[in-house]
Short mmCIF file of C-alpha atoms and ligand atoms in Angstrom, two decimals:
data_model
loop_
_atom_site.label_atom_id
_atom_site.label_comp_id
_atom_site.label_asym_id
_atom_site.label_seq_id
_atom_site.Cartn_x
_atom_site.Cartn_y
_atom_site.Cartn_z
CA MET A 1 15.50 -15.34 134.18
CA THR A 2 13.35 -17.20 136.67
CA ALA A 3 11.39 -14.92 138.95
CA PRO A 4 12.05 -15.41 142.67
CA ALA A 5 9.15 -17.21 144.35
CA ARG A 6 8.72 -14.32 146.75
CA GLY A 7 8.25 -11.87 143.89
CA TYR A 8 9.90 -8.48 143.83
CA LEU A 9 8.01 -5.70 145.53
CA THR A 10 7.86 -5.81 149.31
CA GLU A 11 4.54 -6.28 151.01
CA ARG A 12 4.66 -2.81 152.53
CA LEU A 13 4.76 -1.26 149.05
CA ALA A 14 2.25 -3.62 147.49
CA GLY A 15 -0.66 -1.74 145.99
CA PHE A 16 1.17 1.54 145.44
CA GLY A 17 1.75 0.96 141.71
CA THR A 18 2.41 4.06 139.59
CA THR A 19 1.40 7.47 140.95
CA ILE A 20 -1.83 8.82 139.53
CA PHE A 21 0.00 11.98 138.41
CA ALA A 22 2.45 10.06 136.22
CA GLU A 23 -0.37 7.92 134.88
CA MET A 24 -2.56 10.84 133.99
CA SER A 25 0.22 12.94 132.46
CA ALA A 26 1.22 9.95 130.31
CA LEU A 27 -2.43 9.59 129.29
CA ALA A 28 -2.53 13.28 128.33
CA VAL A 29 0.59 12.95 126.17
CA ARG A 30 -0.62 9.70 124.59
CA THR A 31 -4.01 11.13 123.66
CA GLY A 32 -2.92 14.71 122.95
CA SER A 33 -5.36 15.94 125.62
CA LEU A 34 -5.36 19.15 127.63
CA ASN A 35 -3.71 18.27 130.94
CA LEU A 36 -5.66 19.57 133.92
CA GLY A 37 -4.47 16.53 135.85
CA GLN A 38 -0.96 16.81 137.26
CA GLY A 39 -0.36 20.01 139.17
CA PHE A 40 2.37 21.79 137.27
CA PRO A 41 2.20 25.19 135.58
CA ASP A 42 2.43 25.29 131.79
CA THR A 43 4.51 28.48 131.87
CA ASP A 44 7.91 29.17 133.39
CA GLY A 45 8.65 31.01 136.60
CA PRO A 46 10.15 34.54 136.74
CA GLN A 47 12.91 35.17 134.19
CA GLU A 48 15.30 36.57 136.77
CA ILE A 49 15.38 33.37 138.76
CA LEU A 50 15.85 31.28 135.61
CA ASP A 51 18.77 33.59 134.83
CA ALA A 52 20.09 33.11 138.36
CA ALA A 53 20.09 29.32 137.85
CA VAL A 54 21.98 29.69 134.56
CA ALA A 55 24.47 32.06 136.20
CA ALA A 56 25.01 29.58 139.04
CA LEU A 57 25.61 26.76 136.54
CA ARG A 58 28.13 28.91 134.70
CA SER A 59 29.98 30.10 137.78
CA GLY A 60 31.10 26.81 139.21
CA HIS A 61 28.24 25.83 141.52
CA ASN A 62 28.08 22.31 140.19
CA GLN A 63 29.55 20.16 142.93
CA TYR A 64 27.98 18.82 146.11
CA PRO A 65 26.53 21.65 148.17
CA PRO A 66 26.83 21.41 151.99
CA GLY A 67 24.62 18.71 153.57
CA PRO A 68 22.07 21.08 155.13
CA GLY A 69 21.96 23.30 152.02
CA ILE A 70 23.98 26.36 150.96
CA PRO A 71 24.08 29.09 153.64
CA ALA A 72 22.55 31.70 151.30
CA LEU A 73 19.46 29.53 150.81
CA ARG A 74 19.11 28.63 154.48
CA HIS A 75 19.26 32.32 155.34
CA ALA A 76 16.75 33.14 152.60
CA ILE A 77 14.35 30.49 153.94
CA ALA A 78 14.66 31.84 157.50
CA ASP A 79 14.07 35.40 156.21
CA HIS A 80 11.04 34.21 154.22
CA GLN A 81 9.53 32.45 157.24
CA ARG A 82 9.93 35.60 159.35
CA ARG A 83 8.65 37.93 156.62
CA PHE A 84 5.50 35.99 155.77
CA HIS A 85 4.71 33.93 158.84
CA GLY A 86 6.44 35.54 161.83
CA GLN A 87 8.38 32.32 162.41
CA GLU A 88 11.86 32.84 163.88
CA LEU A 89 14.43 30.28 162.77
CA ASP A 90 18.17 29.92 163.20
CA PRO A 91 19.35 29.38 159.61
CA ASP A 92 22.32 27.36 160.82
CA ALA A 93 20.46 24.89 163.02
CA GLU A 94 16.77 25.03 162.19
CA VAL A 95 16.64 24.89 158.39
CA LEU A 96 17.40 21.88 156.18
CA VAL A 97 17.33 22.03 152.38
CA THR A 98 15.84 18.92 150.77
CA THR A 99 15.10 17.45 147.35
CA GLY A 100 11.64 18.98 147.14
CA ALA A 101 9.01 18.71 149.82
CA THR A 102 8.68 15.07 148.79
CA GLU A 103 12.05 14.17 150.27
CA ALA A 104 11.44 16.28 153.37
CA ILE A 105 8.21 14.34 154.03
CA ALA A 106 9.91 10.99 153.44
CA ALA A 107 12.89 11.86 155.61
CA ALA A 108 10.67 13.17 158.40
CA LEU A 109 8.58 10.01 158.51
CA LEU A 110 11.60 7.71 158.28
CA ALA A 111 13.43 9.66 160.97
CA LEU A 112 10.58 10.11 163.41
CA CYS A 113 8.54 6.89 163.22
CA GLU A 114 9.29 3.46 164.62
CA PRO A 115 7.68 0.46 162.95
CA GLY A 116 4.20 0.09 164.43
CA ASP A 117 3.79 3.77 165.26
CA GLU A 118 0.61 5.42 164.03
CA VAL A 119 0.37 8.53 161.92
CA VAL A 120 -2.82 10.59 161.89
CA CYS A 121 -3.54 12.14 158.50
CA PHE A 122 -6.47 13.68 156.69
CA GLU A 123 -8.05 12.15 153.63
CA PRO A 124 -8.08 12.81 150.78
CA PHE A 125 -4.27 12.73 151.28
CA TYR A 126 -1.43 13.54 148.90
CA ASP A 127 -0.32 10.24 147.43
CA SER A 128 3.22 10.13 148.81
CA TYR A 129 1.93 10.24 152.40
CA ALA A 130 0.53 6.72 152.42
CA ALA A 131 3.63 5.37 150.67
CA CYS A 132 6.07 7.11 153.03
CA ILE A 133 4.12 6.03 156.12
CA ALA A 134 4.31 2.47 154.77
CA MET A 135 8.04 2.75 154.01
CA ALA A 136 8.60 3.87 157.59
CA GLY A 137 6.75 0.76 158.77
CA ALA A 138 4.12 2.94 160.42
CA GLU A 139 0.34 2.82 160.03
CA ARG A 140 -2.00 5.56 158.95
CA ARG A 141 -5.06 6.60 160.92
CA VAL A 142 -7.25 8.61 158.67
CA VAL A 143 -9.64 11.46 159.40
CA THR A 144 -12.06 12.06 156.53
CA LEU A 145 -12.70 15.49 155.01
CA ARG A 146 -16.03 15.63 153.17
CA PRO A 147 -17.35 18.17 150.71
CA PRO A 148 -18.69 20.77 150.52
CA ASP A 149 -16.72 22.35 153.39
CA TRP A 150 -14.13 19.62 154.10
CA ALA A 151 -14.53 20.28 157.84
CA VAL A 152 -12.68 18.23 160.48
CA ASP A 153 -15.11 16.26 162.64
CA PRO A 154 -13.75 16.70 166.20
CA ASP A 155 -14.99 13.26 167.30
CA GLU A 156 -13.44 11.57 164.31
CA LEU A 157 -10.20 13.42 165.00
CA ALA A 158 -10.15 12.36 168.66
CA ALA A 159 -10.90 8.75 167.69
CA ALA A 160 -7.93 8.68 165.29
CA PHE A 161 -5.47 9.05 168.18
CA SER A 162 -4.27 6.11 170.26
CA PRO A 163 -1.37 5.41 172.60
CA ARG A 164 0.57 4.39 169.48
CA THR A 165 0.17 7.75 167.72
CA ARG A 166 3.57 9.25 166.98
CA LEU A 167 2.70 12.13 164.72
CA VAL A 168 0.10 14.09 162.80
CA LEU A 169 0.84 14.62 159.13
CA LEU A 170 -0.99 17.75 158.05
CA ASN A 171 -1.16 19.56 154.74
CA THR A 172 -2.45 23.13 154.61
CA PRO A 173 -3.39 24.63 152.19
CA HIS A 174 -4.60 21.17 151.33
CA ASN A 175 -4.15 19.19 148.14
CA PRO A 176 -6.47 17.97 146.63
CA THR A 177 -9.42 19.73 148.36
CA GLY A 178 -8.13 23.32 148.31
CA LYS A 179 -9.06 23.62 152.00
CA VAL A 180 -7.13 26.11 154.13
CA PHE A 181 -7.22 24.85 157.72
CA GLY A 182 -8.61 27.55 160.01
CA GLN A 183 -7.46 28.68 163.44
CA ALA A 184 -10.03 26.63 165.37
CA GLU A 185 -9.20 23.38 163.57
CA LEU A 186 -5.48 23.95 163.97
CA GLU A 187 -5.97 24.64 167.69
CA LEU A 188 -7.87 21.39 167.98
CA ILE A 189 -5.10 19.44 166.26
CA ALA A 190 -2.44 21.23 168.32
CA GLY A 191 -4.36 20.41 171.50
CA HIS A 192 -4.23 16.69 170.73
CA CYS A 193 -0.52 16.92 169.92
CA ARG A 194 0.26 18.66 173.21
CA ASP A 195 -2.00 16.50 175.37
CA ARG A 196 -0.73 13.27 173.91
CA ASP A 197 2.89 14.31 173.39
CA VAL A 198 2.62 13.75 169.64
CA LEU A 199 4.77 15.34 166.90
CA ALA A 200 3.49 17.14 163.80
CA VAL A 201 4.77 17.31 160.26
CA CYS A 202 3.14 20.11 158.31
CA ASP A 203 3.36 20.25 154.51
CA GLU A 204 2.84 23.85 153.40
CA VAL A 205 3.90 23.80 149.74
CA TYR A 206 0.84 25.89 148.78
CA GLU A 207 1.56 28.54 151.44
CA HIS A 208 1.34 31.37 148.88
CA LEU A 209 -1.81 30.08 147.23
CA VAL A 210 -4.44 31.25 149.69
CA PHE A 211 -7.47 33.01 148.22
CA GLU A 212 -9.80 32.97 151.22
CA GLY A 213 -8.81 32.96 154.87
CA GLU A 214 -5.26 32.97 156.11
CA HIS A 215 -2.44 30.46 156.13
CA ILE A 216 -1.57 29.76 159.76
CA LEU A 217 1.52 27.78 160.65
CA LEU A 218 0.79 24.94 163.03
CA ALA A 219 4.32 25.51 164.38
CA THR A 220 3.36 29.00 165.59
CA LEU A 221 0.56 27.79 167.91
CA PRO A 222 1.37 27.53 171.62
CA GLY A 223 3.54 24.54 172.50
CA MET A 224 3.90 23.46 168.87
CA ALA A 225 7.29 24.88 167.89
CA GLU A 226 9.15 22.15 169.77
CA ARG A 227 7.14 19.37 168.17
CA THR A 228 6.50 20.50 164.57
CA VAL A 229 8.48 20.07 161.37
CA THR A 230 7.38 22.70 158.83
CA ILE A 231 7.91 21.68 155.22
CA SER A 232 7.66 23.66 152.00
CA SER A 233 9.32 24.00 148.62
CA ALA A 234 10.03 26.33 145.72
CA GLY A 235 8.15 24.31 143.12
CA LYS A 236 4.71 25.90 143.43
CA THR A 237 5.63 29.39 144.60
CA PHE A 238 8.05 30.03 141.73
CA SER A 239 6.55 27.73 139.09
CA VAL A 240 9.63 25.52 138.95
CA THR A 241 8.23 22.12 139.94
CA GLY A 242 11.10 20.31 138.19
CA TRP A 243 13.80 21.94 140.29
CA LYS A 244 12.93 19.98 143.42
CA ILE A 245 14.29 22.37 146.02
CA GLY A 246 12.42 22.01 149.31
CA TRP A 247 13.05 22.53 153.00
CA ALA A 248 12.22 21.28 156.47
CA CYS A 249 12.30 23.70 159.40
CA GLY A 250 11.97 23.30 163.14
CA ARG A 251 13.84 23.04 166.40
CA PRO A 252 17.48 21.92 166.04
CA GLU A 253 16.85 18.43 167.50
CA LEU A 254 13.94 17.83 165.11
CA VAL A 255 15.79 19.10 162.05
CA ARG A 256 18.84 17.06 163.03
CA ALA A 257 16.66 13.95 163.19
CA VAL A 258 15.22 14.65 159.74
CA GLN A 259 18.70 15.33 158.39
CA THR A 260 19.92 11.99 159.70
CA ALA A 261 17.50 10.25 157.34
CA LYS A 262 17.79 12.80 154.53
CA GLN A 263 21.56 12.46 154.19
CA PHE A 264 21.15 8.78 153.27
CA LEU A 265 18.33 9.36 150.78
CA THR A 266 19.91 11.88 148.39
CA TYR A 267 22.69 13.34 150.58
CA VAL A 268 22.33 16.65 148.68
CA SER A 269 20.94 17.88 145.37
CA GLY A 270 20.31 20.79 143.01
CA ALA A 271 23.41 22.90 143.77
CA PRO A 272 22.80 25.60 141.09
CA PHE A 273 19.07 25.68 141.78
CA GLN A 274 19.73 26.31 145.46
CA HIS A 275 21.41 29.59 144.46
CA ALA A 276 18.48 30.56 142.26
CA VAL A 277 15.88 29.76 144.92
CA ALA A 278 17.79 31.88 147.44
CA ARG A 279 17.28 34.78 145.01
CA ALA A 280 13.66 33.85 144.39
CA LEU A 281 12.69 33.84 148.07
CA ALA A 282 13.96 37.40 148.37
CA LEU A 283 11.74 38.68 145.55
CA PRO A 284 9.69 41.73 146.60
CA ASP A 285 6.14 41.45 147.92
CA ALA A 286 4.86 42.51 144.50
CA TYR A 287 5.98 39.15 143.07
CA TYR A 288 4.13 37.15 145.71
CA GLU A 289 1.03 39.32 145.47
CA GLY A 290 1.01 39.01 141.69
CA PHE A 291 1.44 35.25 141.89
CA THR A 292 -1.50 34.83 144.26
CA ALA A 293 -3.69 37.24 142.28
CA GLY A 294 -2.88 35.48 139.02
CA LEU A 295 -3.86 32.07 140.40
CA ARG A 296 -6.98 33.51 142.05
CA ALA A 297 -8.11 34.74 138.63
CA LYS A 298 -7.42 31.30 137.17
CA ARG A 299 -9.38 29.68 139.97
CA ASP A 300 -12.35 31.90 139.19
CA ARG A 301 -11.99 31.23 135.49
CA LEU A 302 -11.94 27.45 135.81
CA CYS A 303 -14.69 27.37 138.44
CA ALA A 304 -16.93 29.43 136.14
CA GLY A 305 -16.09 27.15 133.22
CA LEU A 306 -16.83 23.98 135.18
CA GLU A 307 -20.09 25.42 136.46
CA ALA A 308 -21.08 26.39 132.94
CA ALA A 309 -20.34 22.79 131.96
CA GLY A 310 -22.93 21.70 134.52
CA LEU A 311 -20.61 20.33 137.20
CA GLU A 312 -21.08 21.01 140.90
CA VAL A 313 -17.97 22.94 141.88
CA HIS A 314 -16.39 22.95 145.34
CA ARG A 315 -14.66 26.27 145.13
CA PRO A 316 -11.20 26.02 146.75
CA ALA A 317 -9.95 28.52 149.35
CA GLY A 318 -6.35 27.70 148.38
CA THR A 319 -3.93 25.61 146.22
CA TYR A 320 -4.28 25.35 142.45
CA PHE A 321 -6.85 22.56 142.42
CA VAL A 322 -10.62 22.51 142.26
CA ASN A 323 -12.87 19.54 142.90
CA ALA A 324 -16.09 19.01 140.99
CA ASP A 325 -18.89 16.54 141.68
CA ILE A 326 -19.83 14.74 138.47
CA ARG A 327 -23.21 13.56 139.74
CA ALA A 328 -24.50 16.92 138.53
CA ILE A 329 -24.01 15.69 134.96
CA GLY A 330 -25.45 12.25 135.59
CA GLU A 331 -22.19 10.41 136.27
CA ASP A 332 -21.04 8.94 139.57
CA ASP A 333 -17.76 7.08 139.07
CA GLY A 334 -14.88 9.57 138.98
CA LEU A 335 -12.28 6.93 138.20
CA ALA A 336 -14.10 5.62 135.13
CA PHE A 337 -14.95 9.20 134.15
CA CYS A 338 -11.28 10.30 134.22
CA TRP A 339 -10.05 7.31 132.25
CA ALA A 340 -12.68 7.93 129.57
CA LEU A 341 -12.34 11.71 129.53
CA PRO A 342 -9.47 12.00 127.01
CA GLU A 343 -11.47 10.09 124.44
CA ARG A 344 -14.76 11.76 125.25
CA ALA A 345 -13.51 15.31 125.60
CA GLY A 346 -9.75 15.55 125.05
CA VAL A 347 -9.20 16.58 128.68
CA VAL A 348 -7.26 14.92 131.50
CA ALA A 349 -8.24 15.29 135.18
CA VAL A 350 -7.49 13.33 138.35
CA PRO A 351 -10.03 11.08 140.11
CA THR A 352 -10.05 12.33 143.71
CA VAL A 353 -11.04 8.87 144.94
CA VAL A 354 -7.43 7.70 144.63
CA PHE A 355 -6.59 9.96 147.59
CA TYR A 356 -9.31 8.43 149.78
CA ASP A 357 -9.42 5.22 151.81
CA ASP A 358 -13.18 5.81 152.09
CA GLN A 359 -14.03 5.14 148.45
CA ALA A 360 -17.67 6.15 148.82
CA VAL A 361 -16.81 9.73 149.74
CA GLY A 362 -14.29 10.20 146.92
CA ARG A 363 -16.15 8.32 144.18
CA PRO A 364 -17.98 11.20 142.46
CA LEU A 365 -15.19 13.77 142.83
CA VAL A 366 -12.79 14.85 140.12
CA ARG A 367 -9.83 17.19 140.61
CA PHE A 368 -8.91 19.78 137.99
CA ALA A 369 -5.67 21.84 138.12
CA PHE A 370 -5.93 25.50 137.15
CA CYS A 371 -2.21 26.39 137.04
CA LYS A 372 -2.56 26.48 133.27
CA ARG A 373 -2.71 29.18 130.58
CA ASP A 374 -6.09 30.92 130.27
CA GLU A 375 -6.63 29.58 126.77
CA VAL A 376 -6.06 26.04 128.01
CA ILE A 377 -8.54 26.53 130.86
CA ASP A 378 -11.14 28.02 128.48
CA GLU A 379 -10.73 25.31 125.89
CA ALA A 380 -10.93 22.56 128.52
CA ALA A 381 -14.12 24.08 129.95
CA ALA A 382 -15.64 24.35 126.48
CA ARG A 383 -14.85 20.72 125.76
CA LEU A 384 -16.32 19.61 129.09
CA ALA A 385 -19.49 21.58 128.35
CA ARG A 386 -20.01 19.47 125.24
CA LEU A 387 -20.23 16.33 127.40
CA ARG A 388 -23.73 17.31 128.41
CA ALA A 389 -24.89 18.31 124.95
N1 LIG B 1 3.03 18.02 149.07
C1 LIG B 1 1.93 18.33 148.37
C2 LIG B 1 0.64 18.52 149.09
C3 LIG B 1 1.99 18.47 146.99
O1 LIG B 1 0.90 18.75 146.29
C4 LIG B 1 3.22 18.27 146.35
C5 LIG B 1 3.23 18.37 144.86
N2 LIG B 1 4.23 18.92 144.31
C6 LIG B 1 4.34 17.97 147.12
C7 LIG B 1 4.21 17.84 148.47
C8 LIG B 1 5.68 17.73 146.52
O2 LIG B 1 6.44 18.86 146.45
P1 LIG B 1 7.87 18.88 145.73
O3 LIG B 1 7.62 18.91 144.27
O4 LIG B 1 8.52 20.10 146.25
O5 LIG B 1 8.58 17.63 146.13
N1 LIG B 2 1.68 17.82 143.46
C1 LIG B 2 1.28 17.57 142.10
C2 LIG B 2 -0.20 17.23 142.08
O1 LIG B 2 -0.79 17.06 143.11
C3 LIG B 2 2.00 16.45 141.42
C4 LIG B 2 3.32 16.04 141.93
C5 LIG B 2 3.71 14.70 141.43
O2 LIG B 2 3.48 14.36 140.29
N2 LIG B 2 4.28 13.92 142.29
O3 LIG B 2 -0.76 17.13 141.04
#
């Protein structure tokens, strides 16, 4: 076959290649390394929700579910938002079930942005953001978060807005930094949105992984409900990242817009899993408290291990990721470090620089995931400690 002169991949997707998570997980499998790279737990979620998925499979829930999601799940999402965040939603008009948060983000950007619109986001940013902004034909305007506190610089934030800004794409708790955006920063962002008549899309998949501070919904700040799409998913909260059940919530007009795009991406998905996630969301507070406490202990465990290995650790307030600065062990190139790490230490981690446009800020940072069994965390830390020896 002769290749077309124009090539294959469109210009807007040029440079996106393979996601770092797929690359690093493949590297871990290939080298038999401990995988502290891709953020997925190495144990299953609660047995009763696994059983609920099996029961749904066996009781005929295997055909297309309704476009917006099964009613039981939409009601469970609305109940969850009220119970944990004080957000009032009409389950019939303000909740849309999606194929993970990933599809909700893609659908929101495709539905809400015209080509040439600008999207303000915070770097380091989750990798699908840049790709989805590009697929929507929009342009990203990036505000840089820098260690150790990952604070938003108000001047940099103001400078990121222009008359072409259509929306702010926010992620809190934030992957990969572990930052939990505080009230003052959220007020600042909300102020820009209101003053400039800009929308917001808020990715909150780590909403139950907050160890310090409090998770505040951008949508609950004054004047924000009518302009914010709140996105989350079951993957992290119930340790079922492969199920890909997510949701987008907001005012009926906003959700309808997102659904217009969503219905032509996947139409619907995960019928039996939707039943199981409806059950999961209704689990008692003890489940959620235990989940957060368990991951807090793992955070402390990995942070201690990385410190003992000589790394400078930026202790996360949320999520299941921790960033370490490798300059403390005489290295400075996180990308080279991560590619060599399987051979040097039998460990896989993610170079944080891939989430930055500003390469200089991200260069010495490496992200480790701690949603792993204690013995895996301990062994990884012990192996990293030998790097210095
Ligand atoms: N947003 C962020 C910040 C994430 O870390 C992830 C990773 N899972 C996602 C979205 C995607 O979520 P889902 O698996 O539900 O599509
Ligand atoms: N969210 C996970 C992470 O940040 C990975 C998800 C994915 O592989 N797309 O590691």
